[in-house]
mmCIF file of C-alpha atoms in Angstrom:
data_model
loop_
_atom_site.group_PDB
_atom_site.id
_atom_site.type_symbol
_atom_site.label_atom_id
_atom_site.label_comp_id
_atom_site.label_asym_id
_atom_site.label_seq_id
_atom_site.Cartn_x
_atom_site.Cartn_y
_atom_site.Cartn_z
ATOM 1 C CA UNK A 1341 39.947 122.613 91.497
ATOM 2 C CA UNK A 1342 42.534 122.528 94.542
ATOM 3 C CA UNK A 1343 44.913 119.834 94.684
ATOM 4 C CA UNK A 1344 43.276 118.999 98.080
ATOM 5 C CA UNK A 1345 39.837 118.253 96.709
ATOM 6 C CA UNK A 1346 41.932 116.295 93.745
ATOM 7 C CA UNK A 1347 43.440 114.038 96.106
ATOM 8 C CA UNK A 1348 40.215 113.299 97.691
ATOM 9 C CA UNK A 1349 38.604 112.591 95.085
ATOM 10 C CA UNK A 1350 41.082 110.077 93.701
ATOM 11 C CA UNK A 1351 41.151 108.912 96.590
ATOM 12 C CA UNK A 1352 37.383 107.911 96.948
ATOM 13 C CA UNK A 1353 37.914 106.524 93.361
ATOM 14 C CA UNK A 1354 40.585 104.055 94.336
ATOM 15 C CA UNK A 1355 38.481 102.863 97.405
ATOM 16 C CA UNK A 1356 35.467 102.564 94.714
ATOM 17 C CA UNK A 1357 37.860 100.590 92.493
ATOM 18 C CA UNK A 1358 39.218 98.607 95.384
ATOM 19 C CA UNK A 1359 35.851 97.380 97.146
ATOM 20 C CA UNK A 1360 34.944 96.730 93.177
ATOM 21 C CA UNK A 1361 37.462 94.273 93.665
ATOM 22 C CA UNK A 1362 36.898 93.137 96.832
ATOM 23 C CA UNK A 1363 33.362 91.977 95.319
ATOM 24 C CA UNK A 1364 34.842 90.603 92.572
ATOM 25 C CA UNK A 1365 36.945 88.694 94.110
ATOM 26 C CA UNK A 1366 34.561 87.334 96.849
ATOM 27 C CA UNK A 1367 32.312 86.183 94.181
ATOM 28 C CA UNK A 1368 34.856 84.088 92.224
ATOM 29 C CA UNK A 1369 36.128 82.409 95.788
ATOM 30 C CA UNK A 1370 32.168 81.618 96.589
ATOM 31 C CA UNK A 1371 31.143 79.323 97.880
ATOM 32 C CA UNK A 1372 34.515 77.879 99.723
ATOM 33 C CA UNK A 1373 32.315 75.907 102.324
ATOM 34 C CA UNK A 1374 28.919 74.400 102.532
ATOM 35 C CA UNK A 1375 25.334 76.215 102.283
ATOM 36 C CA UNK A 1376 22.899 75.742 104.212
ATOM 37 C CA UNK A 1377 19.085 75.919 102.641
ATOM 38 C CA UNK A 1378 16.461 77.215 105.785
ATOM 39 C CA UNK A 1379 13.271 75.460 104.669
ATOM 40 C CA UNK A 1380 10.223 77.362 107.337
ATOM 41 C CA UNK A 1381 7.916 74.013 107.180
ATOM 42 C CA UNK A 1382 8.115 71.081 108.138
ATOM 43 C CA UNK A 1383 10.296 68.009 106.328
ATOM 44 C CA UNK A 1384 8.170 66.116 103.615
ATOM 45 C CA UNK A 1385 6.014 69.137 102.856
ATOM 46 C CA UNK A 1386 6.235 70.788 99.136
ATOM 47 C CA UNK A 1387 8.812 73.438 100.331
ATOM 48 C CA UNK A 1388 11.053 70.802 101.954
ATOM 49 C CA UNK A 1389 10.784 68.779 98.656
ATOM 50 C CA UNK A 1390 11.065 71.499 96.047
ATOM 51 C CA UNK A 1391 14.563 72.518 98.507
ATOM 52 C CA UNK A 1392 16.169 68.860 98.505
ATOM 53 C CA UNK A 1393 15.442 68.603 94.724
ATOM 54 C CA UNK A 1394 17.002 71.743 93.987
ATOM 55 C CA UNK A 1395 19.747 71.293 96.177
ATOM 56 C CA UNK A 1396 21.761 69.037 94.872
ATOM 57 C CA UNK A 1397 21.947 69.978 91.380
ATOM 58 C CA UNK A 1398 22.371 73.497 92.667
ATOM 59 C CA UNK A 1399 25.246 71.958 95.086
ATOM 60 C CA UNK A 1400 26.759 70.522 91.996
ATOM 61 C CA UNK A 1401 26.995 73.179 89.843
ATOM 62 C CA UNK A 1402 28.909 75.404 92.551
ATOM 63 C CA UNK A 1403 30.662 72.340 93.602
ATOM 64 C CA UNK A 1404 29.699 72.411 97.322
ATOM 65 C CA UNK A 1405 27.222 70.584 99.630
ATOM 66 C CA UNK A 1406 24.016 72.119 100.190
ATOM 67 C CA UNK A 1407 22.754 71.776 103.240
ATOM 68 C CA UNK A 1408 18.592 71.614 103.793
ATOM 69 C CA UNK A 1409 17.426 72.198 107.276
ATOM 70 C CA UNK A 1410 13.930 72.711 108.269
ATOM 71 C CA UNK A 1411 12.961 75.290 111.350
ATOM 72 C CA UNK A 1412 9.015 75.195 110.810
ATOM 73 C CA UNK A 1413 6.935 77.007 113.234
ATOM 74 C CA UNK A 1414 4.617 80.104 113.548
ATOM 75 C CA UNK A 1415 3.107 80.242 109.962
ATOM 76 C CA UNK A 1416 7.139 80.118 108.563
ATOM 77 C CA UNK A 1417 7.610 82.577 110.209
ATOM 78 C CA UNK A 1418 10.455 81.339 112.972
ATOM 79 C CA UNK A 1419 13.070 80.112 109.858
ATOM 80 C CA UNK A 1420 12.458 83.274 108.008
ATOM 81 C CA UNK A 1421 13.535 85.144 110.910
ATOM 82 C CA UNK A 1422 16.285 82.692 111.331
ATOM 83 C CA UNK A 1423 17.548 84.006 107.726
ATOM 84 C CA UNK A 1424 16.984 87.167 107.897
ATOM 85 C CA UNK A 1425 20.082 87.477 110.901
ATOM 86 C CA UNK A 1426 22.140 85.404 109.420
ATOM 87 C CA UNK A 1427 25.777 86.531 108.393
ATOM 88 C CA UNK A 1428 24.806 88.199 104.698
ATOM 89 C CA UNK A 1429 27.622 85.990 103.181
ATOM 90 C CA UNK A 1430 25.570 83.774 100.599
ATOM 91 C CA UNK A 1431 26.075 80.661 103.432
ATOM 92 C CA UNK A 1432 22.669 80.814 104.773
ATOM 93 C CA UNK A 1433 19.628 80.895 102.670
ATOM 94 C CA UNK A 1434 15.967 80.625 102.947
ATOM 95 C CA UNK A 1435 12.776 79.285 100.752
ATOM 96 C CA UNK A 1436 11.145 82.079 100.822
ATOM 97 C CA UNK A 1437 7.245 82.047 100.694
ATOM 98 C CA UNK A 1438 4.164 83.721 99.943
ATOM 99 C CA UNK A 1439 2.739 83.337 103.871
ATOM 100 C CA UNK A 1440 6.088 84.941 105.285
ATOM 101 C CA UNK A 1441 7.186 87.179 102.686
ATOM 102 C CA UNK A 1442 3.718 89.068 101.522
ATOM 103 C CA UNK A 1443 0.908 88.408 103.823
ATOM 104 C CA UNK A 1444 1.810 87.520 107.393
ATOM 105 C CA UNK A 1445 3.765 91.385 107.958
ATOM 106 C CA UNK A 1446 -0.160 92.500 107.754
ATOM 107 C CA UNK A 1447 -1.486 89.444 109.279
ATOM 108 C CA UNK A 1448 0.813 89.477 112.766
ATOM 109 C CA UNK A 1449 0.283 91.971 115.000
ATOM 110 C CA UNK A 1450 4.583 91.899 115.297
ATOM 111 C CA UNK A 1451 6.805 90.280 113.210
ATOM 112 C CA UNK A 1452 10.800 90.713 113.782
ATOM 113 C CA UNK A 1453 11.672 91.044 110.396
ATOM 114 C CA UNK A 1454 9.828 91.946 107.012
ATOM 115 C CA UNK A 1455 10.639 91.982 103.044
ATOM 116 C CA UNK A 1456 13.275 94.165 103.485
ATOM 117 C CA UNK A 1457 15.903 92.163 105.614
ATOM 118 C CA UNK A 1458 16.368 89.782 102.145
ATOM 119 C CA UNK A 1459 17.889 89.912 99.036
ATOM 120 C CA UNK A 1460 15.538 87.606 96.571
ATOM 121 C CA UNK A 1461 17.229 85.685 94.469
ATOM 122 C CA UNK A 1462 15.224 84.063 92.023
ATOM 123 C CA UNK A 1463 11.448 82.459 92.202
ATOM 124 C CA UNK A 1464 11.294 78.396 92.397
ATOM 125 C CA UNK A 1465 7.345 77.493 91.326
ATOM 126 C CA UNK A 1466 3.856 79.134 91.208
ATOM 127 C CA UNK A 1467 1.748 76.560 92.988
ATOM 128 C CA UNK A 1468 -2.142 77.314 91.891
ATOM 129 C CA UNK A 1469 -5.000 75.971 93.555
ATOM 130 C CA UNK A 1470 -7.610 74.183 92.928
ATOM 131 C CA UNK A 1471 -11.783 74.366 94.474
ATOM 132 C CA UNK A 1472 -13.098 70.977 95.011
ATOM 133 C CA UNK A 1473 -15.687 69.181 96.134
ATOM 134 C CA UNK A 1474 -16.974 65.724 96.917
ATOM 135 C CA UNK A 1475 -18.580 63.753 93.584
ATOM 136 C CA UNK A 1476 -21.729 63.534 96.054
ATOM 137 C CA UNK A 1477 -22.497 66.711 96.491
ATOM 138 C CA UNK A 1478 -24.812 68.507 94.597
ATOM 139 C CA UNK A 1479 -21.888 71.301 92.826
ATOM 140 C CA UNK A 1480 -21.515 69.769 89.375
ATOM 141 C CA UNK A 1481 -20.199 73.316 88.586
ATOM 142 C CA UNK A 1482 -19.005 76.718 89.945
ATOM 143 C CA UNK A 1483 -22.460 77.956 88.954
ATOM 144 C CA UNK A 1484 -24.047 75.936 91.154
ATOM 145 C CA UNK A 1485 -21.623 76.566 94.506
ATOM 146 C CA UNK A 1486 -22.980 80.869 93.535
ATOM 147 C CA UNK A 1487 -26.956 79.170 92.791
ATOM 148 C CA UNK A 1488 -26.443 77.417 96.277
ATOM 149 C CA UNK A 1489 -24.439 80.350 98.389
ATOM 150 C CA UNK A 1490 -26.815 82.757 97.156
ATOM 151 C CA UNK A 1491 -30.045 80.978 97.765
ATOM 152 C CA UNK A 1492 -28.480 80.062 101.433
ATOM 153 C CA UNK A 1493 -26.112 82.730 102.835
ATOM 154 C CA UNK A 1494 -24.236 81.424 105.271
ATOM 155 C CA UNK A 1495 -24.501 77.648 104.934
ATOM 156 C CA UNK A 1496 -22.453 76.141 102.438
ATOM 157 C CA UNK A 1497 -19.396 75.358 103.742
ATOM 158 C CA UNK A 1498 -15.451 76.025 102.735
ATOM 159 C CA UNK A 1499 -12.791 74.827 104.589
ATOM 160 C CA UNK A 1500 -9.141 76.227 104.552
ATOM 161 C CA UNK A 1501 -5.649 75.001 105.890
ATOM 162 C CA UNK A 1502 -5.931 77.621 108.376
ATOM 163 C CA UNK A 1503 -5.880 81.496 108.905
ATOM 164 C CA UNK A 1504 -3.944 83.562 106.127
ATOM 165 C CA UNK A 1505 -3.011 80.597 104.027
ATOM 166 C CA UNK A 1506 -3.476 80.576 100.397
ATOM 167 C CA UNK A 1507 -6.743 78.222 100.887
ATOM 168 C CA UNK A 1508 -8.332 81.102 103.127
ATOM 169 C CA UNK A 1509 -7.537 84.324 101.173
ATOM 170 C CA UNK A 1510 -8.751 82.213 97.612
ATOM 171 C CA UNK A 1511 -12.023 81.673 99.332
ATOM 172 C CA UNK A 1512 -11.872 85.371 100.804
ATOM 173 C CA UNK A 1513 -11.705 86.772 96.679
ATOM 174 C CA UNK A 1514 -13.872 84.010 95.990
ATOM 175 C CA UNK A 1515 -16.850 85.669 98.021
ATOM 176 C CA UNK A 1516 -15.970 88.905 97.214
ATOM 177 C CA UNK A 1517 -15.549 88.792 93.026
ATOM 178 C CA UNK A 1518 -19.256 86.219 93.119
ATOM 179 C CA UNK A 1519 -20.885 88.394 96.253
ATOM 180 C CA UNK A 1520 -21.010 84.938 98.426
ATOM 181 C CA UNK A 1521 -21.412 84.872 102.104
ATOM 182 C CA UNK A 1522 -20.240 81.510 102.512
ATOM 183 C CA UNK A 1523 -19.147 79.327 106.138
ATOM 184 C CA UNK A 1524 -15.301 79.356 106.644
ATOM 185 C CA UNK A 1525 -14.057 76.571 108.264
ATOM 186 C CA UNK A 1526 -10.718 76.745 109.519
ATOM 187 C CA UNK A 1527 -8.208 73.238 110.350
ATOM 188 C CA UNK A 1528 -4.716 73.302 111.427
ATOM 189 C CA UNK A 1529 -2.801 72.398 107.876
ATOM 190 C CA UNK A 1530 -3.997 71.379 104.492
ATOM 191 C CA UNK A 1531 -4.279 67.405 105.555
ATOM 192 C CA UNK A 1532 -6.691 67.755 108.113
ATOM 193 C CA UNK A 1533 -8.905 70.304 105.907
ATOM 194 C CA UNK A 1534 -8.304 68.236 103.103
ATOM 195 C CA UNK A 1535 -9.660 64.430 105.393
ATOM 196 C CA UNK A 1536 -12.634 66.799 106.524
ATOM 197 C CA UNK A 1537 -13.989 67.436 102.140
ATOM 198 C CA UNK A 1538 -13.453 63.322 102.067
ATOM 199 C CA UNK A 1539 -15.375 63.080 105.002
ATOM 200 C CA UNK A 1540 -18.404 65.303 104.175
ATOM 201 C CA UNK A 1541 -17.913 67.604 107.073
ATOM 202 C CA UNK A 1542 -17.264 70.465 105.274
ATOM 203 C CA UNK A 1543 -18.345 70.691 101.304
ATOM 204 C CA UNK A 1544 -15.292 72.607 99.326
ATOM 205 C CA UNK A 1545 -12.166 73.708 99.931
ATOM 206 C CA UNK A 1546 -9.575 75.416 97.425
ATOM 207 C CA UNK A 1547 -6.689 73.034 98.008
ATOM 208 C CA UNK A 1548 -3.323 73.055 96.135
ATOM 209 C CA UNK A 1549 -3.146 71.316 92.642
ATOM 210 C CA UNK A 1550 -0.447 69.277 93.723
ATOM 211 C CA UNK A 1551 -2.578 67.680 97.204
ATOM 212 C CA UNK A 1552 -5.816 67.882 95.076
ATOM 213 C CA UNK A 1553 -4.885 65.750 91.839
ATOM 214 C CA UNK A 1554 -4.906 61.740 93.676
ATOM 215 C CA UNK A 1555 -8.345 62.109 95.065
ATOM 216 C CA UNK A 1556 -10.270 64.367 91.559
ATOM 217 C CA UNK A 1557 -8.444 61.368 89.745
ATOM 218 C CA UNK A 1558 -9.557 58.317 92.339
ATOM 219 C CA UNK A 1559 -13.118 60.018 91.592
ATOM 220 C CA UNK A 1560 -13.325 60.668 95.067
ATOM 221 C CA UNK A 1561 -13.487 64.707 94.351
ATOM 222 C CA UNK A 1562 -14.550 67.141 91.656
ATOM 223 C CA UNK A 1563 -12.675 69.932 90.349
ATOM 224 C CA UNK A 1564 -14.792 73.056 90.265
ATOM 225 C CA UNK A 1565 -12.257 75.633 89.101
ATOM 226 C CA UNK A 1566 -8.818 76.460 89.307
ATOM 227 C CA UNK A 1567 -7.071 80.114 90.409
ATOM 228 C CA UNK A 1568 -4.172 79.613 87.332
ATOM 229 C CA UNK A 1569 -4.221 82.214 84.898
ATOM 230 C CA UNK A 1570 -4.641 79.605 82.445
ATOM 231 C CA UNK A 1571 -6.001 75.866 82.339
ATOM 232 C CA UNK A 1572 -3.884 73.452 83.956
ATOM 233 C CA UNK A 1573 -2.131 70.505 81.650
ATOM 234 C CA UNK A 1574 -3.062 67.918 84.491
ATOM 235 C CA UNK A 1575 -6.731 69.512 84.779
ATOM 236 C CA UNK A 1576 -7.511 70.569 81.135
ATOM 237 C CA UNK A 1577 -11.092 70.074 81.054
ATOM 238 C CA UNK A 1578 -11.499 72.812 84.528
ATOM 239 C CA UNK A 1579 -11.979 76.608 83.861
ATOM 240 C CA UNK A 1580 -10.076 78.956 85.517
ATOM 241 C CA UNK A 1581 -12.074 81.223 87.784
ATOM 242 C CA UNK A 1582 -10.611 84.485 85.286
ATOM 243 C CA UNK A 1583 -12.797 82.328 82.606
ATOM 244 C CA UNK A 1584 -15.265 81.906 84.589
ATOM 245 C CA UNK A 1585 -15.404 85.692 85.002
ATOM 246 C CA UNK A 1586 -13.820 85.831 87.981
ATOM 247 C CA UNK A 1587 -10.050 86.782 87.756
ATOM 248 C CA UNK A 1588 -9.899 88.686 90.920
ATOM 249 C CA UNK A 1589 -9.408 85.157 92.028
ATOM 250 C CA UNK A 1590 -6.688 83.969 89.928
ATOM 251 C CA UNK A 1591 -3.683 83.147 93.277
ATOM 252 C CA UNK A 1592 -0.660 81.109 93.257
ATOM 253 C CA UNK A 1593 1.078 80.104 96.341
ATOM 254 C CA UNK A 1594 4.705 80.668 95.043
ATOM 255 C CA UNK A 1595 8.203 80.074 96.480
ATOM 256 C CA UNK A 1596 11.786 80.972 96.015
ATOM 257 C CA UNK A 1597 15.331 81.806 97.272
ATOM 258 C CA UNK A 1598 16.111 84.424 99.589
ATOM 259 C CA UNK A 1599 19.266 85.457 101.230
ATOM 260 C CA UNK A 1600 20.034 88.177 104.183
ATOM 261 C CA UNK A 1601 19.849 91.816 103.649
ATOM 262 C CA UNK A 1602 23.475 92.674 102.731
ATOM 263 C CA UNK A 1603 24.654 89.871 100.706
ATOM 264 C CA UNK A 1604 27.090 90.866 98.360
ATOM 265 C CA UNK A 1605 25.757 91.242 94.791
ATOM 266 C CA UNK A 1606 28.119 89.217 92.918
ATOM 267 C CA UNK A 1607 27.454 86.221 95.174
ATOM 268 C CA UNK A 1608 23.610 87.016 94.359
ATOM 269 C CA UNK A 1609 24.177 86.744 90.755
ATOM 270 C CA UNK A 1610 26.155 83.323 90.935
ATOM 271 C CA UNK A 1611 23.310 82.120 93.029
ATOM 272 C CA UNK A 1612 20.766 83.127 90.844
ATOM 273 C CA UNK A 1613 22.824 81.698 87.584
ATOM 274 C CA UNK A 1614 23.341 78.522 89.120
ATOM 275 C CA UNK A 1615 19.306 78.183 90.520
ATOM 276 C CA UNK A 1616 18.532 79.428 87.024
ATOM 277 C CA UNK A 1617 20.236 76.521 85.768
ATOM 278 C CA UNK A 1618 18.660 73.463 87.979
ATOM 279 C CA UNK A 1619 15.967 74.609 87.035
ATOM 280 C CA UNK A 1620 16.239 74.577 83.492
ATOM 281 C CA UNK A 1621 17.138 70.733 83.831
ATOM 282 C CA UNK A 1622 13.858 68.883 81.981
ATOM 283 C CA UNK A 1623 13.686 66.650 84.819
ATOM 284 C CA UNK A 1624 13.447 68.861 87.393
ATOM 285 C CA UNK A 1625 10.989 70.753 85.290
ATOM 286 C CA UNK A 1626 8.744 67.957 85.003
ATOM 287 C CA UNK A 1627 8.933 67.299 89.230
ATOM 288 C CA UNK A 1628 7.728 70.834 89.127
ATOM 289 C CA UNK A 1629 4.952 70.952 86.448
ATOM 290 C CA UNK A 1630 3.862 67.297 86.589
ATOM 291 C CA UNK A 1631 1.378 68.121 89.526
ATOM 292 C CA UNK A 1632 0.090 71.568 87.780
ATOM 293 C CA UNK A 1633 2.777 73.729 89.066
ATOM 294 C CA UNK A 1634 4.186 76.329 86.895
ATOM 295 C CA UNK A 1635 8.395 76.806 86.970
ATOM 296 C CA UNK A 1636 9.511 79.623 88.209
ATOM 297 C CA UNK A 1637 13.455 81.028 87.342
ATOM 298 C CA UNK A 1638 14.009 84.595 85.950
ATOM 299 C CA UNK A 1639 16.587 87.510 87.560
ATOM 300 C CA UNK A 1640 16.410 88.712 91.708
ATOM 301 C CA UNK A 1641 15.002 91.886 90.151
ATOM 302 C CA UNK A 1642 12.003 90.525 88.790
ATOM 303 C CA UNK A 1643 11.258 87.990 91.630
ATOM 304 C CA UNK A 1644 11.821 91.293 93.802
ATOM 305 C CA UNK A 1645 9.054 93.109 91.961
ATOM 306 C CA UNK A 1646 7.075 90.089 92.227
ATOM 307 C CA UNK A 1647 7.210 90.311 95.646
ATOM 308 C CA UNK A 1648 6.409 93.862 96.247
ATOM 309 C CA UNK A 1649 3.645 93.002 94.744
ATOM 310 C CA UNK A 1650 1.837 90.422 96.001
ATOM 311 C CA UNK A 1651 2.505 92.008 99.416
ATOM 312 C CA UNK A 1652 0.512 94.936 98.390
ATOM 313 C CA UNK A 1653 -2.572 92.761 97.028
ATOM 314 C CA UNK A 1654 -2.788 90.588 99.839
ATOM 315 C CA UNK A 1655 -1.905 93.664 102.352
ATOM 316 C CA UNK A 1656 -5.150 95.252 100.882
ATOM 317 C CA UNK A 1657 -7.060 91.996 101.372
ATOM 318 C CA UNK A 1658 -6.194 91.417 105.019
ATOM 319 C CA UNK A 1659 -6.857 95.160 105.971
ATOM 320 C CA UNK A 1660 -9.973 94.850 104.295
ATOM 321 C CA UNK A 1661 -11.318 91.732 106.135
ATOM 322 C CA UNK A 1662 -9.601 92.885 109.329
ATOM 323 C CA UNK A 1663 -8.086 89.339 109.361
ATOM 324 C CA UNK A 1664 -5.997 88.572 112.026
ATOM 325 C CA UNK A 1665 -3.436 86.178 114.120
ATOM 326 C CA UNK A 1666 -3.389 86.615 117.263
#
């Protein structure tokens, strides 16, 4: 070997070993100034809730303020952008979601950013839903919405929070896994889908466990089935649609932290260890299970792989339905 090609190569090896500690070092000064949390929906939703609960205890174990701020618009789409340019410092982060993260890059003609312009760093909750119905209609159980669908194609109704959401693409495997043609009914948001079932106007809707549970236990609505992988402690006595022989149809609407493309690992891992850690807290847990969620946690590899993977299922889904926003 020539001393030439020596030098250079200890060379490269002290630049290795120096941005090693360049890393190193960044990550024990982080955080030296405020985060700020990018919640895509609107304040008093579950996202915005699951953020301000997890922000403070997250704030306190990395002793600085954590900041939420909420820039809803276009399906969650407008604050995931937001993240995805920010500086890739660990200062700006995002609550990531199912909607922005793995089905609106096939549902949106253009999108300015996709999975890969963020770093995941850990999941917060699996939110499964839930397919009810008023106690005055005729569906005592799932066998009678197929015994109904099947006898009249076409006429029993489903409603959904709107195009691409988890309500809609439940329904969508629904139909597909029972062979149902059923009538979708699209509103703008889970609360106006949700007054149309108490109404009448529409007669089921898979809605989220959390926005289902007051009205199944006022008696005003019946739980049909539920798209967990197993029963749900707050709904013990409703099947799962896997049990049911159905678990094509077994969805979660999920959430988690992202930050931008480029953030330094080190700060990743101190994120994830100190997310990891609020949500360990029993009382937290119970915020997040109480209303049949399921908690979340684990390392940004697996929530990563999690991701790559329910944009591939519900890729295939809206290709196949040639779903679309315009």
């Amino acid at each position: 070997m020539t001393m030439q090609r020596r030098n250079l190569l200890a060379r490269a090896a002290s630049l290795a070993l120096l941005g090693a500690c360049g890393l190193a070092a960044q990550a024990q000064e982080y955080p030296s100034k405020p985060i700020t949390l990018i919640v895509s929906f609107s304040a008093g939703g579950n996202n915005d809730l699951r953020a301000r609960q997890l922000g403070m205890p997250v704030g306190q174990l990395l002793k600085q303020t954590v900041v939420v701020d909420n820039k809803p618009g276009a399906s969650g789409n407008i604050g995931h952008e937001f993240v995805s340019r920010a500086a890739p410092d660990g200062y700006t982060l995002g609550i990531g979601a199912m909607g922005p993260l793995a089905v609106n890059p096939s549902l949106f003609p253009k999108m300015n950013f996709g999975p890969k312009d963020f770093v995941p760093v850990v999941l917060i909750e699996k939110a499964p839903l839930v397919l009810v119905t008023r106690t005055d209609k005729p569906y005592k159980s799932f066998k009678d919405v197929v015994a109904a669908a099947k006898a009249r194609p076409g006429a029993v109704s489903i409603g959904n929070a709107g195009t691409g959401g988890a309500h809609h693409l439940s329904a969508e495997l629904m139909e597909d896994a029972a062979g149902l043609e059923m009538l979708a009914v699209p509103y703008k948001g889970g609360g106006p889908a949700a007054n149309a079932l108490l109404s009448g106007e529409i007669d089921m809707m898979f809605e989220q466990t959390y926005a289902a549970l007051p009205s199944i236990q006022a008696g005003k609505t019946r739980a049909l089935a539920v798209t967990s992988d197993k029963r749900l402690p707050s709904l013990p006595d409703v099947p799962t649609m896997a049990e049911l022989g159905y678990p094509q149809v077994t969805v979660s609407n999920w959430l988690g932290v992202i930050a931008p493309k480029g953030t330094p690992k080190p700060v990743v891992a101190k994120l994830n260890d100190a997310f990891n850690k609020a949500l360990a807290d029993p009382a937290l847990r119970e915020k997040i299970t109480g209303p049949g969620n399921v908690v979340g946690g684990g390392s940004p590899e697996e929530f990563a792989a999690f991701i790559a993977a329910e944009g591939k299922r519900w890729s295939a889904l809206v290709k196949a339905k040639g779903i679309r926003m315009e």
